[in-house]
Amino acid sequence: MSIIIEAVPNFSEGRRPDVVAAIVEAIKAPGVLLLDQSSDADHNRSVVTVAGAPDAVLEGAFRAVRTAAELIDMFSQRGAHPRIGATDVLPLVPIEGITVEECVQLAHQLAKRIAYELALPVYMYAAAATRPERRRLPDIRKGEFEGLLETIHTAERMPDYGPAKVGSAGAIVVGARPFLVAYNVYLNTGDVAIAKAIAKTIRESSGGYPAVQALGLLVEGQAQVSMNFVDTNVTPIHVVYDAIGRLAADQGVSIDRSELIGLTPRSVVFGAAAHYLKLPDLTPARTVEEAVRQSLISNL
Amino acid sequence: MSIIIEAVPNFSEGRRPDVVAAIVEAIKAPGVLLLDQSSDADHNRSVVTVAGAPDAVLEGAFRAVRTAAELIDMFSQRGAHPRIGATDVLPLVPIEGITVEECVQLAHQLAKRIAYELALPVYMYAAAATRPERRRLPDIRKGEFEGLLETIHTAERMPDYGPAKVGSAGAIVVGARPFLVAYNVYLNTGDVAIAKAIAKTIRESSGGYPAVQALGLLVEGQAQVSMNFVDTNVTPIHVVYDAIGRLAADQGVSIDRSELIGLTPRSVVFGAAAHYLKLPDLTPARTVEEAVRQSLISNL
């Protein structure tokens, strides 16, 4: 079975195409697959998505962090997006044959290399955090690069790895988190108040489902419950879909359709089919495509 | 995109392990993946499942047919299972990146090679049939090997390819069909009459859903609707699952669980999830695993 992780580094450069190109070139270590890249000039920020075997992705990520540190000067960098360093944040995400917990170990391994070889201060966040108050990115990034110059000497801001000293590359936040799924449900109504009320009931921050963020929006005249699932192993999308259906029915409204923004782990699809068909052992291994693939791998 | 087909040849030998081993060895042409093999001594029959690129599978299948023709003498072969030749039937099944219609072309290509290089009579069946009365295997196999000795000269029994002459290897039936899915639904009742009545309502032969075969059974005291889906593109399993739920509810009974026997095409899983989540564009391409795989292929 192949092991695949994803890395989604965010760089504090979205205006100079040559710098972005150099970073993207650097991240393409042997075995690294470039899945996506996007730059925003207002935010002055670029997001690069790569995947591959853990060793390859870690090597590519390290090279990109080194290149960004060489080419981005945080003393002169300005942009609408909050940031703390040249490579601002670098999450590792499990894709296939690996858990978030194992990605936490990989994140610490990568963080140590960045700290010792590049002499950068590194903070660990999300599942890789070493303190509860460092789980959330905004908490670590508070005061941004300029604030950190003043406070990195304090016990509270002591980096997890590397020197308590800020240079032109700033600091970097490294971590591990599950795959984030963006999923929307459209209601058969133009009354956004119904979507807002449902969003409030289902989101974690108002006491709803754990690992679910939700907002009620009006999209082209139709009420939409717009959601992020930050850990579909904790709350799968079909559980919330069903809840939205019940809450909508209480208001005399039904679900029109739903939509995925971007990609989803296939476990979300198999989990939904298994739930609705009452077929608990429905896993990818039960598909003929996967049987062929496994046979192919074992015959190599 | 890789193209994968499956071949599931049935050989009229289930008692001599050395003969079965020789056939299996022959089928393993370069690039052919052996997915499954099983032999039955009472039936005196072996079923071998292989997959791979079309060229590889056709080469392996041809070699296996040749070996079976050399090692199996139909004049002395006896067994409980009806049969017409050494390789009795050889269906090709589309797995990935190919349609049933394209497999029909491949089946005719393979049939011609068998007919001309091995001088065997070949009948085309299922989607590859050349006449309506040859679509069903039992119709072609009527009278079995012994009957065919007497009737192959008639216009009615004229082979599609090869000589109208039966030797020790008998004849072979070649064709193409969709992947067959075996799927059962268990009801919360021990009353098998309810399962039998539901099976009768849903199966094609009694006027129910096309491409669905169904029986009502009692399995360990629990009523079960046991089904074969012979073309899940025509009738997907979730459509019948929902129908069984409604018919059971009419009798005051509910669905306990369902089960897949063997493998299923992943389109069945994505189709079910898309249906229940009202998410019509939910395809394998929307999964991160598939995005990684496609990126891997395009980077080769």
Coordinates of C-alpha atoms in Angstrom, one line a residue:
Chain A
M1 CA 0.0 0.0 0.0
S2 CA 1.4 3.4 -1.0
I3 CA 1.6 6.1 1.6
I4 CA 0.7 9.6 0.4
I5 CA 0.7 12.9 2.3
E6 CA -0.1 16.4 1.1
A7 CA 1.6 19.7 2.1
V8 CA -0.1 23.1 1.7
P9 CA 2.6 25.7 2.4
N10 CA 1.5 29.4 2.3
F11 CA 4.2 31.8 1.2
S12 CA 4.2 35.6 1.9
E13 CA 4.7 36.5 -1.7
G14 CA 1.9 37.0 -4.3
R15 CA 3.2 39.8 -6.4
R16 CA 6.6 38.8 -7.9
P17 CA 6.1 35.9 -10.4
D18 CA 9.8 35.1 -10.5
V19 CA 10.0 34.6 -6.7
V20 CA 6.8 32.4 -6.8
A21 CA 8.3 30.4 -9.7
A22 CA 11.6 29.9 -7.8
I23 CA 9.7 28.6 -4.8
V24 CA 7.5 26.3 -6.9
E25 CA 10.6 25.0 -8.7
A26 CA 12.3 24.3 -5.4
I27 CA 9.4 22.4 -4.0
K28 CA 9.5 19.9 -6.9
A29 CA 11.9 17.5 -5.3
P30 CA 12.0 14.0 -7.0
G31 CA 8.6 12.3 -6.4
V32 CA 6.8 15.5 -5.4
L33 CA 3.5 16.1 -7.4
L34 CA 2.4 19.7 -7.8
L35 CA -1.4 19.5 -7.4
D36 CA -2.3 23.2 -7.3
Q37 CA -0.8 26.7 -6.9
S38 CA -2.5 30.1 -6.6
S39 CA -1.2 33.6 -5.9
D40 CA -3.1 36.7 -4.6
A41 CA -1.5 40.1 -5.2
D42 CA -3.7 42.0 -2.6
H43 CA -3.0 39.4 0.0
N44 CA 0.6 39.2 -1.3
R45 CA 0.5 35.5 -0.6
S46 CA 0.7 32.2 -2.6
V47 CA -0.6 28.8 -1.7
V48 CA 1.0 25.7 -3.1
T49 CA -0.4 22.2 -2.8
V50 CA 1.9 19.2 -3.3
A51 CA 1.5 15.5 -2.6
G52 CA 3.6 12.3 -2.7
A53 CA 5.5 9.9 -0.4
P54 CA 6.4 11.5 3.0
D55 CA 10.1 11.6 2.3
A56 CA 9.7 13.3 -1.0
V57 CA 7.1 15.9 0.3
L58 CA 9.3 16.7 3.3
E59 CA 12.3 17.2 1.1
G60 CA 10.4 19.4 -1.3
A61 CA 8.8 21.4 1.5
F62 CA 12.2 22.0 3.1
R63 CA 13.7 23.2 -0.2
A64 CA 10.8 25.6 -0.7
V65 CA 11.1 27.0 2.8
R66 CA 14.8 27.6 2.2
T67 CA 14.2 29.3 -1.1
A68 CA 11.4 31.5 0.4
A69 CA 13.7 32.5 3.3
E70 CA 16.4 33.6 0.8
L71 CA 14.0 35.5 -1.5
I72 CA 11.4 37.1 0.8
D73 CA 12.4 40.0 3.1
M74 CA 9.7 40.3 5.8
F75 CA 11.1 43.7 6.9
S76 CA 9.7 45.1 3.6
Q77 CA 6.9 42.7 2.9
R78 CA 3.3 44.2 3.0
G79 CA -0.1 42.6 2.2
A80 CA -3.7 42.3 3.3
H81 CA -3.2 38.8 4.7
P82 CA -1.8 38.3 8.3
R83 CA 1.6 36.7 8.3
I84 CA 4.5 35.9 10.6
G85 CA 7.2 34.7 8.1
A86 CA 8.4 34.1 4.5
T87 CA 6.8 30.6 4.6
D88 CA 4.0 31.6 6.9
V89 CA 2.3 28.3 7.6
L90 CA 3.0 24.7 6.4
P91 CA 0.4 22.0 7.2
L92 CA 0.9 18.3 6.4
V93 CA -2.3 16.4 5.6
P94 CA -2.7 12.6 5.5
I95 CA -4.1 11.3 2.1
E96 CA -3.6 7.6 1.9
G97 CA -2.2 4.9 4.2
I98 CA -1.2 7.3 7.0
T99 CA -2.9 8.9 10.0
V100 CA -2.9 12.5 11.3
E101 CA -0.9 11.2 14.3
E102 CA 1.8 9.9 11.9
C103 CA 1.8 13.3 10.1
V104 CA 2.4 15.0 13.5
Q105 CA 5.6 13.0 13.8
L106 CA 6.6 14.0 10.2
A107 CA 5.8 17.7 11.0
H108 CA 8.1 17.6 14.0
Q109 CA 10.8 16.0 11.9
L110 CA 10.5 18.7 9.2
A111 CA 10.3 21.5 11.9
K112 CA 13.6 20.3 13.4
R113 CA 15.4 20.3 10.1
I114 CA 14.1 23.8 9.3
A115 CA 15.1 25.1 12.7
Y116 CA 18.6 23.6 12.7
E117 CA 19.6 23.9 9.1
L118 CA 18.0 27.2 8.3
A119 CA 18.2 28.7 11.8
L120 CA 14.5 29.8 11.7
P121 CA 12.2 29.9 14.7
V122 CA 9.4 27.3 14.3
Y123 CA 6.1 27.1 16.0
M124 CA 4.0 23.8 15.9
Y125 CA 0.2 24.2 15.4
A126 CA -3.0 22.2 14.9
A127 CA -2.6 18.4 15.8
A128 CA 1.2 19.0 16.1
A129 CA 0.9 21.7 18.7
T130 CA 2.9 21.3 21.9
R131 CA 0.6 23.6 24.0
P132 CA -3.2 24.0 23.9
E133 CA -2.8 27.8 23.3
R134 CA -0.8 27.1 20.1
R135 CA -3.4 24.8 18.4
R136 CA -5.1 27.7 16.5
L137 CA -3.1 29.6 13.8
P138 CA -4.5 33.1 14.6
D139 CA -3.3 32.7 18.2
I140 CA 0.3 32.0 17.1
R141 CA 0.2 34.7 14.5
K142 CA -1.1 37.4 16.9
G143 CA 0.9 40.6 16.4
E144 CA 2.3 39.2 13.1
F145 CA 5.9 39.5 12.0
E146 CA 6.3 43.0 13.5
G147 CA 4.9 42.0 16.9
L148 CA 7.1 38.9 17.0
L149 CA 10.2 41.1 16.7
E150 CA 9.4 42.5 20.1
T151 CA 8.0 39.5 21.9
I152 CA 10.0 36.4 20.7
H153 CA 12.2 36.7 23.8
T154 CA 9.3 36.1 26.2
A155 CA 8.5 32.6 27.6
E156 CA 5.0 32.8 26.0
R157 CA 6.4 33.3 22.5
M158 CA 9.4 30.9 22.8
P159 CA 9.5 28.9 19.6
D160 CA 9.1 25.1 19.7
Y161 CA 12.3 24.7 17.7
G162 CA 15.1 27.0 16.6
P163 CA 16.4 30.3 17.8
A164 CA 14.3 32.8 19.8
K165 CA 15.5 35.4 17.2
V166 CA 13.8 36.9 14.2
G167 CA 15.6 37.5 11.0
S168 CA 14.4 38.7 7.5
A169 CA 12.6 35.4 6.9
G170 CA 10.6 35.8 10.1
A171 CA 9.2 32.6 11.8
I172 CA 7.3 29.6 10.4
V173 CA 4.3 27.7 11.7
V174 CA 4.4 23.9 10.9
G175 CA 1.7 21.4 11.7
A176 CA -0.5 18.5 10.8
R177 CA -4.3 18.4 10.3
P178 CA -6.9 16.3 8.6
F179 CA -8.1 17.1 5.1
L180 CA -10.5 20.0 5.0
V181 CA -13.7 19.5 3.1
A182 CA -15.7 22.5 1.9
Y183 CA -19.4 21.4 1.4
N184 CA -22.5 23.4 0.8
V185 CA -26.2 22.5 1.0
Y186 CA -28.8 24.5 -0.9
L187 CA -32.4 24.8 0.4
N188 CA -35.5 25.2 -1.6
T189 CA -36.1 28.7 -0.2
G190 CA -34.9 32.3 -0.7
D191 CA -35.2 32.9 3.0
V192 CA -31.6 33.3 4.2
A193 CA -32.8 33.5 7.8
I194 CA -33.6 29.7 7.6
A195 CA -30.1 28.9 6.4
K196 CA -28.6 31.1 9.1
A197 CA -30.6 29.5 11.8
I198 CA -29.7 26.0 10.6
A199 CA -26.0 27.0 10.4
K200 CA -26.1 28.2 14.0
T201 CA -27.6 24.9 15.2
I202 CA -25.1 22.7 13.4
R203 CA -21.8 24.5 13.9
E204 CA -19.4 23.6 16.7
S205 CA -18.9 27.1 17.8
S206 CA -22.6 27.4 18.8
G207 CA -22.7 23.9 20.4
G208 CA -23.5 21.9 17.3
Y209 CA -21.4 19.1 15.6
P210 CA -17.7 19.0 16.5
A211 CA -15.3 19.9 13.7
V212 CA -18.0 21.7 11.7
Q213 CA -18.0 25.4 10.7
A214 CA -21.1 26.8 9.1
L215 CA -22.6 30.0 7.8
G216 CA -26.0 30.8 6.3
L217 CA -25.7 32.6 3.0
L218 CA -27.9 33.8 0.1
V219 CA -26.4 32.6 -3.2
E220 CA -28.1 33.7 -6.4
G221 CA -31.4 34.1 -4.5
Q222 CA -31.2 30.7 -2.9
A223 CA -30.5 30.0 0.8
Q224 CA -27.3 28.0 1.3
V225 CA -25.7 26.4 4.4
S226 CA -22.0 26.9 3.6
M227 CA -19.7 24.5 5.6
N228 CA -16.1 23.5 6.4
F229 CA -15.6 20.0 7.8
V230 CA -12.2 20.2 9.5
D231 CA -12.2 16.5 10.4
T232 CA -14.6 14.3 8.5
N233 CA -13.6 11.3 10.8
V234 CA -15.1 13.2 13.7
T235 CA -18.2 14.4 11.9
P236 CA -18.9 13.0 8.4
I237 CA -20.8 15.1 5.9
H238 CA -23.8 12.7 5.6
V239 CA -24.6 13.2 9.3
V240 CA -24.9 16.9 8.9
Y241 CA -26.7 16.6 5.6
D242 CA -29.4 14.5 7.4
A243 CA -29.6 17.0 10.2
I244 CA -30.0 19.9 7.8
G245 CA -32.8 17.9 6.1
R246 CA -34.6 17.5 9.4
L247 CA -34.1 21.1 10.5
A248 CA -35.3 22.4 7.1
A249 CA -38.4 20.2 7.2
D250 CA -39.2 21.7 10.6
Q251 CA -39.5 25.0 8.7
G252 CA -41.4 23.5 5.9
V253 CA -38.4 23.6 3.5
S254 CA -36.5 20.9 1.8
I255 CA -32.9 20.3 0.5
D256 CA -32.6 21.2 -3.2
R257 CA -29.0 19.9 -3.7
S258 CA -25.5 19.9 -2.3
E259 CA -22.1 20.7 -3.7
L260 CA -18.4 20.0 -2.9
I261 CA -15.9 22.8 -3.3
G262 CA -12.6 21.3 -4.4
L263 CA -11.7 17.8 -3.5
T264 CA -12.8 15.4 -0.8
P265 CA -11.1 12.3 0.6
R266 CA -12.8 9.2 -0.8
S267 CA -13.6 8.0 2.7
V268 CA -16.3 10.7 2.8
V269 CA -18.0 9.1 -0.3
F270 CA -17.7 5.5 1.0
G271 CA -18.9 6.6 4.5
A272 CA -22.0 8.2 3.0
A273 CA -22.8 5.2 0.7
A274 CA -22.2 2.8 3.6
H275 CA -24.5 4.8 5.9
Y276 CA -27.5 5.1 3.5
L277 CA -27.3 1.5 2.2
K278 CA -26.7 0.1 5.8
L279 CA -23.6 -1.6 4.4
P280 CA -21.0 -1.0 7.1
D281 CA -18.1 -2.9 5.4
L282 CA -18.2 -0.8 2.3
T283 CA -14.6 0.3 1.9
P284 CA -12.5 1.2 -1.2
A285 CA -11.0 -2.4 -0.9
R286 CA -14.5 -3.7 -2.0
T287 CA -14.2 -2.0 -5.4
V288 CA -12.9 -3.8 -8.4
E289 CA -10.7 -0.8 -9.3
E290 CA -8.9 -1.0 -6.0
A291 CA -8.5 -4.8 -6.2
V292 CA -6.9 -4.3 -9.6
R293 CA -4.6 -1.6 -8.2
Q294 CA -3.6 -3.7 -5.2
S295 CA -2.9 -6.7 -7.4
L296 CA -0.8 -4.3 -9.7
I297 CA 1.2 -3.1 -6.7
S298 CA 1.8 -6.6 -5.3
N299 CA 3.0 -7.8 -8.7
L300 CA 5.6 -5.0 -9.1
Chain B
M1 CA -6.0 7.3 -18.1
S2 CA -5.3 3.6 -17.9
I3 CA -7.7 1.2 -19.6
I4 CA -8.4 -2.0 -17.7
I5 CA -10.6 -4.9 -18.6
E6 CA -11.4 -8.2 -16.8
A7 CA -11.7 -11.7 -18.3
V8 CA -13.5 -14.4 -16.4
P9 CA -12.9 -17.7 -18.4
N10 CA -14.7 -20.9 -17.1
F11 CA -12.7 -24.1 -17.8
S12 CA -14.3 -27.6 -17.8
E13 CA -11.7 -29.0 -15.4
G14 CA -12.0 -28.9 -11.6
R15 CA -10.4 -32.1 -10.6
R16 CA -6.8 -32.3 -11.9
P17 CA -4.8 -29.7 -10.1
D18 CA -1.9 -30.0 -12.6
V19 CA -4.2 -29.2 -15.5
V20 CA -5.7 -26.2 -13.7
A21 CA -2.2 -25.0 -12.8
A22 CA -1.0 -25.2 -16.4
I23 CA -4.0 -23.2 -17.6
V24 CA -3.4 -20.5 -14.9
E25 CA 0.3 -20.4 -15.8
A26 CA -0.7 -19.9 -19.4
I27 CA -3.1 -17.1 -18.7
K28 CA -0.4 -15.1 -17.0
A29 CA 0.9 -13.3 -20.1
P30 CA 3.0 -10.2 -19.4
G31 CA 0.9 -7.5 -17.8
V32 CA -2.0 -9.9 -16.8
L33 CA -3.0 -9.7 -13.1
L34 CA -4.5 -12.9 -11.6
L35 CA -7.3 -11.6 -9.3
D36 CA -9.0 -14.9 -8.4
Q37 CA -9.2 -18.6 -9.1
S38 CA -11.5 -21.3 -7.8
S39 CA -12.1 -24.9 -8.7
D40 CA -15.1 -27.2 -8.0
A41 CA -14.6 -30.9 -8.2
D42 CA -18.4 -31.8 -8.4
H43 CA -18.9 -29.3 -11.2
N44 CA -15.5 -30.3 -12.7
R45 CA -15.0 -26.6 -13.5
S46 CA -12.6 -23.8 -12.7
V47 CA -13.2 -20.1 -12.9
V48 CA -10.2 -17.7 -13.3
T49 CA -10.5 -14.0 -13.0
V50 CA -7.7 -11.8 -14.5
A51 CA -7.4 -8.1 -15.3
G52 CA -5.1 -5.7 -17.1
A53 CA -4.7 -3.7 -20.3
P54 CA -6.8 -5.1 -23.2
D55 CA -3.8 -6.4 -25.2
A56 CA -2.4 -8.2 -22.2
V57 CA -5.7 -9.8 -21.2
L58 CA -6.5 -10.9 -24.7
E59 CA -3.1 -12.5 -25.1
G60 CA -3.4 -14.3 -21.7
A61 CA -6.9 -15.5 -22.5
F62 CA -5.8 -16.8 -25.9
R63 CA -2.9 -18.7 -24.3
A64 CA -5.3 -20.2 -21.6
V65 CA -7.8 -21.3 -24.3
R66 CA -5.0 -23.0 -26.3
T67 CA -3.7 -24.8 -23.2
A68 CA -7.2 -25.9 -22.1
A69 CA -7.8 -27.2 -25.6
E70 CA -4.6 -29.3 -25.4
L71 CA -5.2 -30.7 -22.0
I72 CA -9.0 -31.2 -21.7
D73 CA -10.7 -34.0 -23.7
M74 CA -14.5 -33.3 -23.8
F75 CA -15.2 -36.8 -25.0
S76 CA -14.3 -38.1 -21.5
Q77 CA -15.1 -35.0 -19.4
R78 CA -18.0 -35.4 -16.9
G79 CA -19.3 -33.0 -14.3
A80 CA -22.4 -31.5 -12.7
H81 CA -22.1 -28.2 -14.5
P82 CA -23.4 -27.8 -18.1
R83 CA -20.7 -27.2 -20.6
I84 CA -20.0 -27.1 -24.3
G85 CA -16.2 -27.0 -24.5
A86 CA -12.8 -27.1 -22.7
T87 CA -12.9 -23.3 -22.2
D88 CA -16.7 -23.2 -21.8
V89 CA -17.3 -19.5 -21.6
L90 CA -15.1 -16.4 -21.7
P91 CA -16.7 -13.0 -20.9
L92 CA -14.8 -9.7 -21.1
V93 CA -15.8 -7.0 -18.6
P94 CA -15.0 -3.3 -18.7
I95 CA -13.3 -2.1 -15.5
E96 CA -11.8 1.3 -16.1
G97 CA -11.6 3.8 -19.1
I98 CA -13.6 1.5 -21.4
T99 CA -17.2 0.7 -22.3
V100 CA -19.1 -2.6 -22.8
E101 CA -19.4 -1.6 -26.5
E102 CA -15.6 -1.4 -26.8
C103 CA -15.3 -4.8 -25.0
V104 CA -17.6 -6.2 -27.7
Q105 CA -15.1 -5.3 -30.3
L106 CA -12.3 -6.9 -28.3
A107 CA -14.4 -10.0 -27.8
H108 CA -14.8 -10.4 -31.6
Q109 CA -11.1 -9.8 -32.1
L110 CA -10.3 -12.6 -29.6
A111 CA -12.9 -14.9 -31.0
K112 CA -11.5 -14.6 -34.5
R113 CA -8.0 -15.4 -33.3
I114 CA -9.3 -18.5 -31.4
A115 CA -11.2 -19.6 -34.4
Y116 CA -8.4 -19.2 -37.0
E117 CA -5.3 -20.1 -34.9
L118 CA -6.9 -23.0 -32.9
A119 CA -9.6 -24.1 -35.4
L120 CA -12.3 -24.0 -32.7
P121 CA -16.0 -23.2 -33.2
V122 CA -16.8 -19.9 -31.4
Y123 CA -20.2 -18.6 -30.4
M124 CA -20.6 -14.9 -29.4
Y125 CA -23.0 -14.2 -26.5
A126 CA -24.3 -11.4 -24.2
A127 CA -23.5 -7.9 -25.5
A128 CA -21.3 -9.5 -28.2
A129 CA -24.1 -11.7 -29.6
T130 CA -24.8 -11.6 -33.3
R131 CA -28.4 -12.9 -33.0
P132 CA -31.0 -12.3 -30.3
E133 CA -31.3 -16.0 -29.6
R134 CA -27.6 -16.2 -28.7
R135 CA -27.7 -13.5 -26.0
R136 CA -28.3 -15.9 -23.2
L137 CA -25.6 -18.5 -22.3
P138 CA -28.1 -21.4 -21.5
D139 CA -29.6 -21.1 -25.0
I140 CA -26.2 -21.5 -26.7
R141 CA -25.2 -24.3 -24.3
K142 CA -28.5 -26.2 -24.9
G143 CA -27.7 -30.0 -25.5
E144 CA -24.2 -29.4 -24.2
F145 CA -21.1 -30.8 -25.8
E146 CA -22.7 -34.1 -26.7
G147 CA -25.7 -32.4 -28.4
L148 CA -23.5 -30.1 -30.4
L149 CA -21.7 -33.1 -31.9
E150 CA -25.0 -33.9 -33.7
T151 CA -26.3 -30.4 -34.4
I152 CA -23.4 -28.1 -35.3
H153 CA -24.0 -28.7 -39.0
T154 CA -27.4 -27.1 -38.8
A155 CA -28.0 -23.4 -39.8
E156 CA -29.3 -22.8 -36.3
R157 CA -26.1 -23.9 -34.6
M158 CA -23.6 -22.5 -37.1
P159 CA -20.7 -21.0 -35.1
D160 CA -20.1 -17.2 -35.4
Y161 CA -16.4 -17.9 -36.2
G162 CA -14.4 -21.1 -36.9
P163 CA -15.3 -24.5 -38.3
A164 CA -18.7 -26.1 -38.0
K165 CA -16.9 -29.1 -36.6
V166 CA -16.5 -30.3 -33.0
G167 CA -13.2 -31.8 -31.8
S168 CA -12.0 -32.9 -28.4
A169 CA -11.9 -29.3 -27.1
G170 CA -15.5 -28.7 -28.1
A171 CA -16.7 -25.2 -28.7
I172 CA -16.3 -21.9 -26.8
V173 CA -18.6 -19.1 -26.0
V174 CA -17.0 -15.6 -26.0
G175 CA -18.7 -12.4 -25.1
A176 CA -18.7 -9.0 -23.3
R177 CA -21.0 -8.0 -20.4
P178 CA -21.0 -5.3 -17.7
F179 CA -19.6 -6.1 -14.2
L180 CA -22.0 -8.3 -12.3
V181 CA -22.8 -7.1 -8.7
A182 CA -24.1 -9.6 -6.1
Y183 CA -26.0 -7.7 -3.4
N184 CA -28.3 -8.8 -0.6
V185 CA -30.7 -6.9 1.6
Y186 CA -31.6 -8.4 5.0
L187 CA -35.0 -7.6 6.5
N188 CA -36.0 -7.3 10.2
T189 CA -38.2 -10.4 10.0
G190 CA -38.0 -14.1 9.9
D191 CA -40.9 -14.3 7.5
V192 CA -39.4 -15.5 4.2
A193 CA -42.7 -14.9 2.4
I194 CA -42.1 -11.2 2.7
A195 CA -38.7 -11.5 1.1
K196 CA -40.1 -13.7 -1.7
A197 CA -42.9 -11.2 -2.4
I198 CA -40.5 -8.3 -2.6
A199 CA -38.1 -10.3 -4.8
K200 CA -41.0 -11.0 -7.2
T201 CA -41.9 -7.3 -7.4
I202 CA -38.4 -6.0 -8.1
R203 CA -37.0 -8.6 -10.5
E204 CA -37.0 -8.0 -14.2
S205 CA -38.4 -11.5 -15.0
S206 CA -41.7 -10.6 -13.1
G207 CA -41.9 -7.1 -14.6
G208 CA -39.7 -5.3 -12.1
Y209 CA -36.5 -3.4 -12.6
P210 CA -34.5 -4.1 -15.7
A211 CA -31.1 -6.0 -15.3
V212 CA -32.1 -7.1 -11.8
Q213 CA -32.4 -10.8 -10.7
A214 CA -33.9 -11.5 -7.2
L215 CA -34.8 -14.3 -4.9
G216 CA -36.3 -14.3 -1.4
L217 CA -34.3 -16.6 1.0
L218 CA -34.2 -17.4 4.7
V219 CA -30.6 -17.0 5.9
E220 CA -29.9 -18.0 9.6
G221 CA -33.5 -17.3 10.4
Q222 CA -33.6 -13.9 8.7
A223 CA -35.4 -13.0 5.5
Q224 CA -33.1 -11.9 2.8
V225 CA -33.7 -10.4 -0.7
S226 CA -30.8 -11.9 -2.7
M227 CA -29.9 -10.1 -5.9
N228 CA -27.7 -10.0 -9.0
F229 CA -27.4 -6.7 -10.8
V230 CA -26.3 -7.5 -14.3
D231 CA -25.9 -3.9 -15.4
T232 CA -25.7 -1.3 -12.6
N233 CA -25.7 1.5 -15.3
V234 CA -29.3 0.4 -16.1
T235 CA -30.5 -0.1 -12.6
P236 CA -28.2 1.1 -9.8
I237 CA -28.4 -0.7 -6.4
H238 CA -29.5 2.3 -4.4
V239 CA -32.7 2.5 -6.5
V240 CA -33.6 -1.1 -5.6
Y241 CA -32.5 -0.6 -2.0
D242 CA -35.0 2.3 -1.7
A243 CA -37.7 0.2 -3.4
I244 CA -37.2 -2.7 -1.0
G245 CA -37.4 -0.2 1.9
R246 CA -40.8 1.0 0.7
L247 CA -42.1 -2.5 0.0
A248 CA -40.9 -3.7 3.4
A249 CA -42.5 -0.8 5.1
D250 CA -45.8 -1.7 3.5
Q251 CA -45.6 -5.0 5.4
G252 CA -44.6 -3.3 8.6
V253 CA -41.0 -4.5 8.2
S254 CA -37.7 -2.5 7.9
I255 CA -34.3 -3.1 6.4
D256 CA -31.8 -4.4 8.9
R257 CA -28.6 -4.2 6.7
S258 CA -27.3 -5.0 3.3
E259 CA -24.2 -6.8 2.0
L260 CA -22.0 -7.0 -1.1
I261 CA -20.8 -10.4 -2.2
G262 CA -17.4 -10.0 -3.8
L263 CA -16.4 -6.8 -5.5
T264 CA -18.3 -3.8 -7.0
P265 CA -17.4 -1.2 -9.5
R266 CA -16.7 2.1 -7.6
S267 CA -19.4 3.8 -9.8
V268 CA -22.0 2.0 -7.7
V269 CA -20.6 3.6 -4.5
F270 CA -20.3 7.1 -6.0
G271 CA -23.8 6.7 -7.6
A272 CA -25.3 5.9 -4.2
A273 CA -23.5 8.7 -2.4
A274 CA -24.5 11.2 -5.1
H275 CA -28.1 10.1 -5.0
Y276 CA -28.5 10.3 -1.2
L277 CA -26.6 13.6 -0.8
K278 CA -28.3 15.1 -3.9
L279 CA -24.8 15.8 -5.2
P280 CA -25.0 14.9 -8.9
D281 CA -21.4 15.7 -9.9
L282 CA -19.8 13.4 -7.2
T283 CA -17.4 11.4 -9.3
P284 CA -14.1 9.7 -8.5
A285 CA -12.3 12.7 -10.1
R286 CA -13.6 14.7 -7.1
T287 CA -11.5 12.7 -4.6
V288 CA -8.1 13.7 -3.5
E289 CA -6.8 10.2 -4.0
E290 CA -7.8 10.3 -7.7
A291 CA -6.3 13.8 -8.1
V292 CA -3.0 12.5 -6.8
R293 CA -3.2 9.4 -9.0
Q294 CA -4.0 11.4 -12.1
S295 CA -1.1 13.8 -11.3
L296 CA 1.1 10.8 -10.8
I297 CA 0.2 9.4 -14.3
S298 CA 0.6 12.7 -16.1
N299 CA 4.0 13.1 -14.5
L300 CA 5.3 9.8 -15.7

